């Protein structure tokens, strides 16, 4: 199947050049940043739209790996770089090292690309209707807000910049709480634009919609993309502890108790052209990304059968594939594990952006304290899918229902970047195990050194 990413190399070069201090030498036969910003054609808008989705995958694996290690979900025991078992678990994090700067830069690359698309739409030379242009802007602003939410969760109390439109005059850093508030406003603005948009993205005279990848199948019209927008807004609202608002947002999202738990938009990957492979696929019995031993040790069983999420998301490490030798325990730098992370079945498997299962978990969380019985009812849907019986949490005790919810989030969202954030927002980082003398619990990434210049 033809990939939508065959033009991303052009966009990447353009964005990189926009940050250079050298005098611009524009190619008369190719689009430029200036041409995008001033009088963009319909083809320019399509290129930027395609490129924005593709840029979202840059250093994606690095983000999920680092936050998963901080959350003691799994460890990198590949021995490739000692900082994965040293600096990130012991601290302090180097504010000029790659553990700090790479994902930070990647999320802001998304913001930069979204800003370029919004500017291009506002200054477009096309004859597209206001409705069509609103579709572009709602799409771009939603992904911009998503990227800012992700980087805000990395930086936490160190804050982030929201206003980065002008690289020569960046906005001030804002606190985590203020960042979430501005991100929610951004998502609401985008939702209004999507509501005002036409029935399809970019309904031009040639009836060619701007192309989203197969990862957005079912979410590739303004109205269905708005359901994705509302899902992200619900996640932000639950981070803000605005449970009533989260419930309202979920009602307008794609949450569905009867649908598959994996339903939702996803990043897609490929092995041809300028596409990239899934960076979170670990070759079975070779790449030593090992689940923290507590993931299996703390798991529930039902009739002697362990929680199916343990065996579906990890597998025993057996490099010899010899029944006489059996699996082995991997040990490196005082850390060990016998279950390898196997979240993805191949190097082209999609990576979810947000899933129906997470929305059901947000719904359960949002009911805790006001309707605990409803929270447990939905948590039992999650438990049943994992082969477990009903919850034993007492609905009359908020703390028990909260524990149950966090446990289900731990196992359902394993390796998806949530546990570290969840324990931090519930002030429970102290529950993370310290496996070696000198290990610490890090609560946020430092502001990159370059941002302080």
Short mmCIF file of C-alpha atoms in Angstrom, two decimals:
data_model
loop_
_atom_site.label_atom_id
_atom_site.label_comp_id
_atom_site.label_asym_id
_atom_site.label_seq_id
_atom_site.Cartn_x
_atom_site.Cartn_y
_atom_site.Cartn_z
CA UNK A 1 0.00 0.00 0.00
CA UNK A 2 1.32 3.42 -0.95
CA UNK A 3 2.55 5.37 2.06
CA UNK A 4 1.40 8.92 2.70
CA UNK A 5 4.87 9.83 3.91
CA UNK A 6 6.70 10.01 0.57
CA UNK A 7 7.01 13.77 0.89
CA UNK A 8 8.06 14.06 4.50
CA UNK A 9 11.76 14.39 3.60
CA UNK A 10 11.02 17.68 1.83
CA UNK A 11 9.13 19.01 4.83
CA UNK A 12 11.82 17.91 7.28
CA UNK A 13 14.48 19.76 5.31
CA UNK A 14 12.32 22.87 5.18
CA UNK A 15 11.74 22.87 8.94
CA UNK A 16 15.41 22.26 9.64
CA UNK A 17 16.42 25.12 7.35
CA UNK A 18 13.96 27.45 9.06
CA UNK A 19 16.10 27.19 12.21
CA UNK A 20 19.41 27.93 10.51
CA UNK A 21 21.22 31.24 10.81
CA UNK A 22 22.65 31.08 7.28
CA UNK A 23 21.19 33.30 4.58
CA UNK A 24 18.30 31.54 2.87
CA UNK A 25 18.92 30.31 -0.66
CA UNK A 26 15.54 29.31 -1.99
CA UNK A 27 15.11 26.58 -4.57
CA UNK A 28 12.87 27.97 -7.32
CA UNK A 29 11.68 24.44 -8.12
CA UNK A 30 10.61 23.46 -4.61
CA UNK A 31 8.36 24.87 -1.89
CA UNK A 32 10.01 26.95 0.83
CA UNK A 33 9.08 28.01 4.33
CA UNK A 34 8.37 31.48 2.95
CA UNK A 35 6.10 30.09 0.25
CA UNK A 36 4.21 28.12 2.88
CA UNK A 37 3.79 31.18 5.08
CA UNK A 38 2.86 33.56 2.28
CA UNK A 39 0.36 32.49 -0.33
CA UNK A 40 0.39 28.73 0.23
CA UNK A 41 -1.28 26.68 -2.48
CA UNK A 42 -3.70 23.85 -1.86
CA UNK A 43 -0.90 21.41 -2.63
CA UNK A 44 1.29 23.18 -0.05
CA UNK A 45 -1.43 22.74 2.58
CA UNK A 46 -1.72 19.06 1.76
CA UNK A 47 2.03 18.62 2.04
CA UNK A 48 2.10 20.29 5.44
CA UNK A 49 -0.87 18.25 6.64
CA UNK A 50 0.74 14.98 5.61
CA UNK A 51 4.04 16.09 7.07
CA UNK A 52 2.54 17.04 10.42
CA UNK A 53 1.25 13.53 11.01
CA UNK A 54 4.58 12.06 9.95
CA UNK A 55 6.62 14.39 12.19
CA UNK A 56 4.61 13.14 15.17
CA UNK A 57 6.57 9.89 15.02
CA UNK A 58 10.02 11.48 15.37
CA UNK A 59 11.78 10.11 18.46
CA UNK A 60 8.48 8.61 19.60
CA UNK A 61 10.21 5.49 20.89
CA UNK A 62 12.66 7.56 22.87
CA UNK A 63 9.82 9.33 24.70
CA UNK A 64 8.04 6.12 25.68
CA UNK A 65 11.22 4.33 26.65
CA UNK A 66 12.42 7.07 28.99
CA UNK A 67 9.11 7.59 30.80
CA UNK A 68 8.58 3.82 31.05
CA UNK A 69 11.98 3.43 32.71
CA UNK A 70 11.23 6.29 35.11
CA UNK A 71 7.92 4.59 35.95
CA UNK A 72 9.67 1.25 36.64
CA UNK A 73 7.59 -0.42 33.95
CA UNK A 74 10.60 -1.80 32.15
CA UNK A 75 14.38 -1.43 31.98
CA UNK A 76 16.79 -1.12 29.09
CA UNK A 77 19.22 -3.95 29.76
CA UNK A 78 20.67 -3.91 26.24
CA UNK A 79 23.99 -2.50 27.55
CA UNK A 80 24.00 0.02 24.69
CA UNK A 81 24.38 3.06 26.94
CA UNK A 82 24.96 3.02 30.73
CA UNK A 83 22.85 6.15 31.16
CA UNK A 84 19.69 4.06 30.69
CA UNK A 85 20.43 2.17 33.88
CA UNK A 86 22.42 4.89 35.59
CA UNK A 87 21.48 8.53 35.11
CA UNK A 88 17.79 7.95 34.45
CA UNK A 89 17.31 5.83 37.58
CA UNK A 90 19.83 7.51 39.86
CA UNK A 91 19.85 11.12 38.69
CA UNK A 92 20.33 13.92 38.39
CA UNK A 93 19.34 14.13 34.74
CA UNK A 94 21.79 16.12 32.62
CA UNK A 95 20.02 19.20 31.28
CA UNK A 96 22.18 19.08 28.15
CA UNK A 97 22.15 15.32 27.63
CA UNK A 98 20.11 13.36 25.13
CA UNK A 99 17.87 11.87 27.82
CA UNK A 100 16.58 15.40 28.39
CA UNK A 101 16.82 17.08 25.02
CA UNK A 102 15.76 14.55 22.38
CA UNK A 103 12.10 14.05 23.18
CA UNK A 104 11.74 17.70 24.22
CA UNK A 105 12.93 18.78 20.78
CA UNK A 106 10.76 16.20 19.03
CA UNK A 107 7.54 17.39 20.66
CA UNK A 108 8.33 20.99 19.82
CA UNK A 109 9.05 19.99 16.22
CA UNK A 110 5.39 18.96 16.07
CA UNK A 111 4.36 22.32 17.54
CA UNK A 112 6.56 24.12 15.02
CA UNK A 113 5.06 22.20 12.10
CA UNK A 114 1.51 22.81 13.34
CA UNK A 115 2.24 26.54 13.68
CA UNK A 116 3.56 26.59 10.12
CA UNK A 117 0.41 24.87 8.85
CA UNK A 118 -1.89 27.28 10.72
CA UNK A 119 0.04 30.28 9.35
CA UNK A 120 -0.08 28.80 5.85
CA UNK A 121 -3.85 28.34 6.11
CA UNK A 122 -4.37 31.90 7.34
CA UNK A 123 -2.30 33.30 4.47
CA UNK A 124 -3.33 30.80 1.82
CA UNK A 125 -3.80 31.83 -1.80
CA UNK A 126 -6.34 29.07 -2.39
CA UNK A 127 -9.99 29.53 -3.18
CA UNK A 128 -10.98 27.03 -0.51
CA UNK A 129 -14.00 27.88 1.58
CA UNK A 130 -13.78 29.09 5.16
CA UNK A 131 -15.18 25.71 6.18
CA UNK A 132 -12.38 23.86 4.42
CA UNK A 133 -9.74 26.09 5.99
CA UNK A 134 -11.30 25.54 9.43
CA UNK A 135 -10.80 21.81 8.88
CA UNK A 136 -7.08 22.33 8.36
CA UNK A 137 -6.77 24.55 11.42
CA UNK A 138 -8.78 22.27 13.68
CA UNK A 139 -6.58 19.36 12.64
CA UNK A 140 -3.34 21.30 13.19
CA UNK A 141 -4.38 22.87 16.48
CA UNK A 142 -5.47 19.51 17.93
CA UNK A 143 -2.10 17.91 17.20
CA UNK A 144 -0.27 20.98 18.49
CA UNK A 145 -2.19 20.76 21.78
CA UNK A 146 -1.45 17.04 22.00
CA UNK A 147 2.29 17.65 21.59
CA UNK A 148 2.28 20.39 24.22
CA UNK A 149 0.43 18.09 26.63
CA UNK A 150 3.05 15.40 26.13
CA UNK A 151 6.01 17.71 26.72
CA UNK A 152 4.26 19.34 29.70
CA UNK A 153 4.00 15.93 31.34
CA UNK A 154 7.72 15.38 30.87
CA UNK A 155 8.68 18.77 32.31
CA UNK A 156 6.01 18.96 35.03
CA UNK A 157 6.91 21.64 37.61
CA UNK A 158 9.68 23.02 35.40
CA UNK A 159 7.01 24.29 33.03
CA UNK A 160 6.97 24.73 29.27
CA UNK A 161 6.65 27.42 26.66
CA UNK A 162 3.26 27.60 24.98
CA UNK A 163 4.02 30.51 22.66
CA UNK A 164 6.83 29.50 20.30
CA UNK A 165 5.48 31.08 17.12
CA UNK A 166 8.42 33.46 16.78
CA UNK A 167 11.77 31.67 17.32
CA UNK A 168 13.42 35.06 17.87
CA UNK A 169 10.94 36.05 20.58
CA UNK A 170 9.79 32.97 22.46
CA UNK A 171 7.09 33.24 25.07
CA UNK A 172 7.78 32.82 28.75
CA UNK A 173 7.69 29.49 30.52
CA UNK A 174 4.34 28.80 32.17
CA UNK A 175 3.60 26.47 35.09
CA UNK A 176 2.28 22.96 34.59
CA UNK A 177 -1.21 23.94 35.74
CA UNK A 178 -1.30 27.00 33.49
CA UNK A 179 0.02 24.94 30.59
CA UNK A 180 -2.81 22.42 30.99
CA UNK A 181 -5.34 25.25 31.10
CA UNK A 182 -3.97 26.77 27.89
CA UNK A 183 -3.86 23.37 26.22
CA UNK A 184 -7.53 22.80 27.09
CA UNK A 185 -8.39 26.20 25.59
CA UNK A 186 -6.43 25.27 22.46
CA UNK A 187 -8.31 21.99 22.17
CA UNK A 188 -11.64 23.76 22.59
CA UNK A 189 -10.73 26.24 19.85
CA UNK A 190 -9.77 23.36 17.60
CA UNK A 191 -13.02 21.58 18.37
CA UNK A 192 -14.97 24.68 17.34
CA UNK A 193 -13.02 24.82 14.08
CA UNK A 194 -13.71 21.15 13.43
CA UNK A 195 -17.41 21.69 14.18
CA UNK A 196 -17.48 24.60 11.69
CA UNK A 197 -15.58 22.62 9.05
CA UNK A 198 -17.07 20.96 6.00
CA UNK A 199 -18.20 17.35 6.05
CA UNK A 200 -14.78 16.27 4.76
CA UNK A 201 -11.28 17.65 5.15
CA UNK A 202 -10.36 19.90 2.20
CA UNK A 203 -13.37 19.34 -0.10
CA UNK A 204 -11.75 21.06 -3.11
CA UNK A 205 -13.05 21.10 -6.63
CA UNK A 206 -11.09 17.94 -7.43
CA UNK A 207 -12.82 16.26 -4.48
CA UNK A 208 -9.44 15.23 -3.07
CA UNK A 209 -9.48 15.26 0.70
CA UNK A 210 -6.18 15.85 2.44
CA UNK A 211 -4.83 12.47 3.25
CA UNK A 212 -4.54 11.10 6.74
CA UNK A 213 -2.86 7.75 7.14
CA UNK A 214 -4.62 4.48 7.83
CA UNK A 215 -3.81 5.13 11.49
CA UNK A 216 -6.66 7.64 11.49
CA UNK A 217 -9.15 5.35 9.76
CA UNK A 218 -12.50 6.15 11.34
CA UNK A 219 -11.20 9.53 12.51
CA UNK A 220 -10.48 11.10 9.13
CA UNK A 221 -13.36 13.55 8.81
CA UNK A 222 -13.80 16.78 10.80
CA UNK A 223 -16.60 15.27 12.89
CA UNK A 224 -14.79 12.04 13.73
CA UNK A 225 -11.47 13.82 14.25
CA UNK A 226 -13.36 16.01 16.75
CA UNK A 227 -14.09 12.83 18.75
CA UNK A 228 -10.34 12.30 18.97
CA UNK A 229 -9.97 15.95 20.03
CA UNK A 230 -12.53 15.45 22.82
CA UNK A 231 -10.71 12.30 23.95
CA UNK A 232 -7.43 14.21 24.34
CA UNK A 233 -9.30 17.00 26.12
CA UNK A 234 -10.73 14.41 28.54
CA UNK A 235 -7.21 13.22 29.31
CA UNK A 236 -6.15 16.80 30.03
CA UNK A 237 -9.22 17.38 32.22
CA UNK A 238 -8.44 14.32 34.32
CA UNK A 239 -4.87 15.62 34.74
CA UNK A 240 -6.48 18.83 36.03
CA UNK A 241 -8.65 16.80 38.42
CA UNK A 242 -11.76 18.20 36.72
CA UNK A 243 -13.78 15.01 36.85
CA UNK A 244 -17.12 16.48 35.86
CA UNK A 245 -15.61 18.11 32.78
CA UNK A 246 -13.85 14.86 31.89
CA UNK A 247 -17.18 13.03 31.91
CA UNK A 248 -18.74 15.68 29.68
CA UNK A 249 -15.83 15.48 27.24
CA UNK A 250 -15.95 11.69 27.16
CA UNK A 251 -19.60 11.87 26.11
CA UNK A 252 -18.46 13.63 22.92
CA UNK A 253 -15.45 11.35 22.36
CA UNK A 254 -15.28 7.90 20.77
CA UNK A 255 -15.53 6.06 24.12
CA UNK A 256 -17.69 2.98 23.65
CA UNK A 257 -18.15 0.14 26.13
CA UNK A 258 -19.14 -2.24 23.33
CA UNK A 259 -16.24 -1.44 21.00
CA UNK A 260 -12.80 -2.99 20.96
CA UNK A 261 -10.41 -1.74 23.61
CA UNK A 262 -7.79 -0.85 20.99
CA UNK A 263 -10.07 1.35 18.88
CA UNK A 264 -8.57 4.79 18.37
CA UNK A 265 -6.10 6.77 16.22
CA UNK A 266 -2.59 5.42 15.91
CA UNK A 267 0.82 6.16 14.45
CA UNK A 268 1.55 3.89 11.48
CA UNK A 269 4.90 2.75 10.15
CA UNK A 270 6.45 1.29 7.04
CA UNK A 271 9.71 0.04 5.61
CA UNK A 272 9.81 1.77 2.23
CA UNK A 273 10.80 5.18 0.89
CA UNK A 274 11.05 7.86 3.55
CA UNK A 275 8.91 5.92 6.01
CA UNK A 276 10.20 4.63 9.34
CA UNK A 277 9.83 1.43 11.33
CA UNK A 278 8.11 1.11 14.68
CA UNK A 279 10.88 2.03 17.17
CA UNK A 280 9.10 0.23 20.02
CA UNK A 281 9.18 -3.18 18.39
CA UNK A 282 11.79 -5.27 20.17
CA UNK A 283 12.99 -8.37 18.36
CA UNK A 284 11.85 -11.36 20.45
CA UNK A 285 14.60 -12.99 22.50
CA UNK A 286 17.18 -10.50 21.23
CA UNK A 287 16.61 -6.91 22.33
CA UNK A 288 16.80 -6.84 26.09
CA UNK A 289 14.07 -4.40 27.11
CA UNK A 290 12.93 -6.25 30.20
CA UNK A 291 9.75 -5.72 32.19
CA UNK A 292 10.34 -4.77 35.79
CA UNK A 293 9.95 -7.95 37.88
CA UNK A 294 7.13 -6.35 39.85
CA UNK A 295 4.91 -6.29 36.75
CA UNK A 296 4.49 -10.05 36.98
CA UNK A 297 4.93 -10.34 40.74
CA UNK A 298 2.11 -7.87 41.51
CA UNK A 299 -0.32 -9.24 38.92
CA UNK A 300 -3.58 -10.91 39.93
CA UNK A 301 -4.57 -14.41 38.90
CA UNK A 302 -7.94 -15.99 38.30
CA UNK A 303 -8.19 -19.70 38.96
CA UNK A 304 -4.44 -20.02 38.72
CA UNK A 305 -4.24 -18.13 35.41
CA UNK A 306 -2.33 -14.87 35.57
CA UNK A 307 -3.70 -11.57 34.23
CA UNK A 308 -3.56 -11.96 30.44
CA UNK A 309 -2.02 -8.51 30.07
CA UNK A 310 1.20 -9.89 31.58
CA UNK A 311 1.51 -12.59 28.94
CA UNK A 312 0.26 -10.47 26.03
CA UNK A 313 2.52 -7.48 26.71
CA UNK A 314 5.62 -9.42 27.83
CA UNK A 315 7.14 -12.84 27.21
CA UNK A 316 9.77 -15.00 28.88
CA UNK A 317 13.22 -14.31 27.46
CA UNK A 318 14.52 -17.41 25.70
CA UNK A 319 17.41 -16.46 23.38
CA UNK A 320 18.43 -20.05 22.63
CA UNK A 321 14.87 -21.15 21.82
CA UNK A 322 15.84 -24.52 23.23
CA UNK A 323 13.24 -26.41 25.31
CA UNK A 324 16.00 -28.12 27.25
CA UNK A 325 17.58 -24.81 28.31
CA UNK A 326 14.44 -22.74 28.76
CA UNK A 327 14.10 -19.01 29.49
CA UNK A 328 16.83 -17.06 31.23
CA UNK A 329 17.04 -14.07 33.55
CA UNK A 330 18.81 -11.08 32.05
CA UNK A 331 21.06 -9.16 34.45
CA UNK A 332 22.95 -5.93 33.88
CA UNK A 333 24.18 -3.16 36.17
CA UNK A 334 22.46 -4.62 39.21
CA UNK A 335 19.07 -4.86 37.46
CA UNK A 336 17.40 -8.00 36.22
CA UNK A 337 14.31 -9.34 34.50
CA UNK A 338 13.11 -12.49 32.81
CA UNK A 339 10.22 -11.08 30.76
CA UNK A 340 10.92 -9.12 27.59
CA UNK A 341 8.59 -6.31 26.48
CA UNK A 342 6.51 -7.53 23.52
CA UNK A 343 3.91 -4.80 23.08
CA UNK A 344 4.18 -4.81 19.30
CA UNK A 345 4.17 -7.84 17.03
CA UNK A 346 6.28 -6.41 14.21
CA UNK A 347 8.32 -3.41 13.15
CA UNK A 348 5.34 -2.06 11.21
CA UNK A 349 2.74 -2.52 13.95
CA UNK A 350 0.86 0.72 14.79
CA UNK A 351 1.37 2.60 18.06
CA UNK A 352 -1.81 3.97 19.61
CA UNK A 353 -2.14 7.68 20.31
CA UNK A 354 -5.15 7.19 22.57
CA UNK A 355 -7.33 4.09 22.87
CA UNK A 356 -10.87 3.25 23.88
CA UNK A 357 -9.47 1.32 26.86
CA UNK A 358 -7.86 4.48 28.22
CA UNK A 359 -11.12 6.39 27.77
CA UNK A 360 -12.99 3.76 29.80
CA UNK A 361 -10.34 4.05 32.51
CA UNK A 362 -10.68 7.85 32.50
CA UNK A 363 -14.44 7.42 32.79
CA UNK A 364 -13.98 5.15 35.80
CA UNK A 365 -11.55 7.58 37.42
CA UNK A 366 -13.89 10.51 36.84
CA UNK A 367 -16.65 8.69 38.74
CA UNK A 368 -14.56 7.97 41.82
CA UNK A 369 -15.86 9.95 44.77
CA UNK A 370 -19.31 10.56 43.32
CA UNK A 371 -20.40 7.23 41.86
CA UNK A 372 -18.00 4.51 42.94
CA UNK A 373 -20.37 1.73 41.91
CA UNK A 374 -20.30 3.02 38.34
CA UNK A 375 -16.51 3.27 38.46
CA UNK A 376 -16.24 -0.37 39.56
CA UNK A 377 -18.75 -1.48 36.92
CA UNK A 378 -16.55 -0.10 34.14
CA UNK A 379 -13.33 -1.31 35.76
CA UNK A 380 -14.87 -4.78 35.76
CA UNK A 381 -15.18 -4.53 31.96
CA UNK A 382 -11.43 -3.99 31.83
CA UNK A 383 -10.80 -6.80 34.30
CA UNK A 384 -12.98 -9.23 32.35
CA UNK A 385 -11.05 -8.51 29.16
CA UNK A 386 -7.88 -9.49 31.06
CA UNK A 387 -9.41 -12.75 32.23
CA UNK A 388 -9.98 -11.58 35.81
CA UNK A 389 -13.03 -11.80 38.02
CA UNK A 390 -14.89 -8.81 39.42
CA UNK A 391 -13.19 -6.25 41.60
CA UNK A 392 -13.14 -6.76 45.36
CA UNK A 393 -12.79 -3.03 46.02
CA UNK A 394 -15.34 -1.71 48.51
CA UNK A 395 -17.47 0.92 46.71
CA UNK A 396 -17.98 2.69 50.02
CA UNK A 397 -14.24 3.40 50.30
CA UNK A 398 -12.84 5.89 47.79
CA UNK A 399 -9.25 4.84 48.48
CA UNK A 400 -9.95 1.22 47.56
CA UNK A 401 -11.60 2.20 44.29
CA UNK A 402 -8.70 4.55 43.53
CA UNK A 403 -6.23 1.71 44.13
CA UNK A 404 -8.22 -0.53 41.81
CA UNK A 405 -8.32 2.13 39.09
CA UNK A 406 -4.57 2.76 39.26
CA UNK A 407 -3.89 -0.97 39.14
CA UNK A 408 -5.99 -1.40 36.02
CA UNK A 409 -4.27 1.59 34.42
CA UNK A 410 -0.90 0.05 35.28
CA UNK A 411 -1.66 -3.21 33.48
CA UNK A 412 -3.84 -1.95 30.63
CA UNK A 413 -1.58 0.96 29.70
CA UNK A 414 1.75 -0.76 30.34
CA UNK A 415 4.55 0.82 28.31
CA UNK A 416 2.28 3.55 26.94
CA UNK A 417 3.75 6.35 29.04
CA UNK A 418 1.18 6.64 31.84
CA UNK A 419 2.35 4.99 35.05
CA UNK A 420 5.01 7.57 35.95
CA UNK A 421 2.49 10.37 35.35
CA UNK A 422 -0.31 8.57 37.20
CA UNK A 423 1.70 7.98 40.36
CA UNK A 424 3.03 11.52 40.29
CA UNK A 425 -0.41 13.13 39.99
CA UNK A 426 -1.66 11.01 42.89
CA UNK A 427 1.44 11.88 44.92
CA UNK A 428 2.42 8.21 45.00
CA UNK A 429 5.83 8.19 43.34
CA UNK A 430 7.15 6.78 46.63
CA UNK A 431 5.50 3.50 45.62
CA UNK A 432 7.99 3.03 42.79
CA UNK A 433 10.59 0.40 43.77
CA UNK A 434 14.22 1.33 44.36
CA UNK A 435 16.13 -1.69 43.10
CA UNK A 436 19.68 -0.64 44.02
CA UNK A 437 21.43 1.46 46.61
CA UNK A 438 21.57 4.98 45.21
CA UNK A 439 18.50 4.73 42.99
CA UNK A 440 16.05 7.64 43.26
CA UNK A 441 12.60 8.57 42.03
CA UNK A 442 12.76 11.40 39.50
CA UNK A 443 9.60 13.48 39.12
CA UNK A 444 10.38 15.56 36.02
CA UNK A 445 12.91 16.28 33.31
CA UNK A 446 15.04 19.40 33.67
CA UNK A 447 14.64 22.35 31.33
CA UNK A 448 17.15 21.83 28.51
CA UNK A 449 20.28 23.95 28.84
CA UNK A 450 19.68 25.68 25.51
CA UNK A 451 16.31 26.94 26.75
CA UNK A 452 18.03 28.90 29.52
CA UNK A 453 20.31 30.85 27.20
#
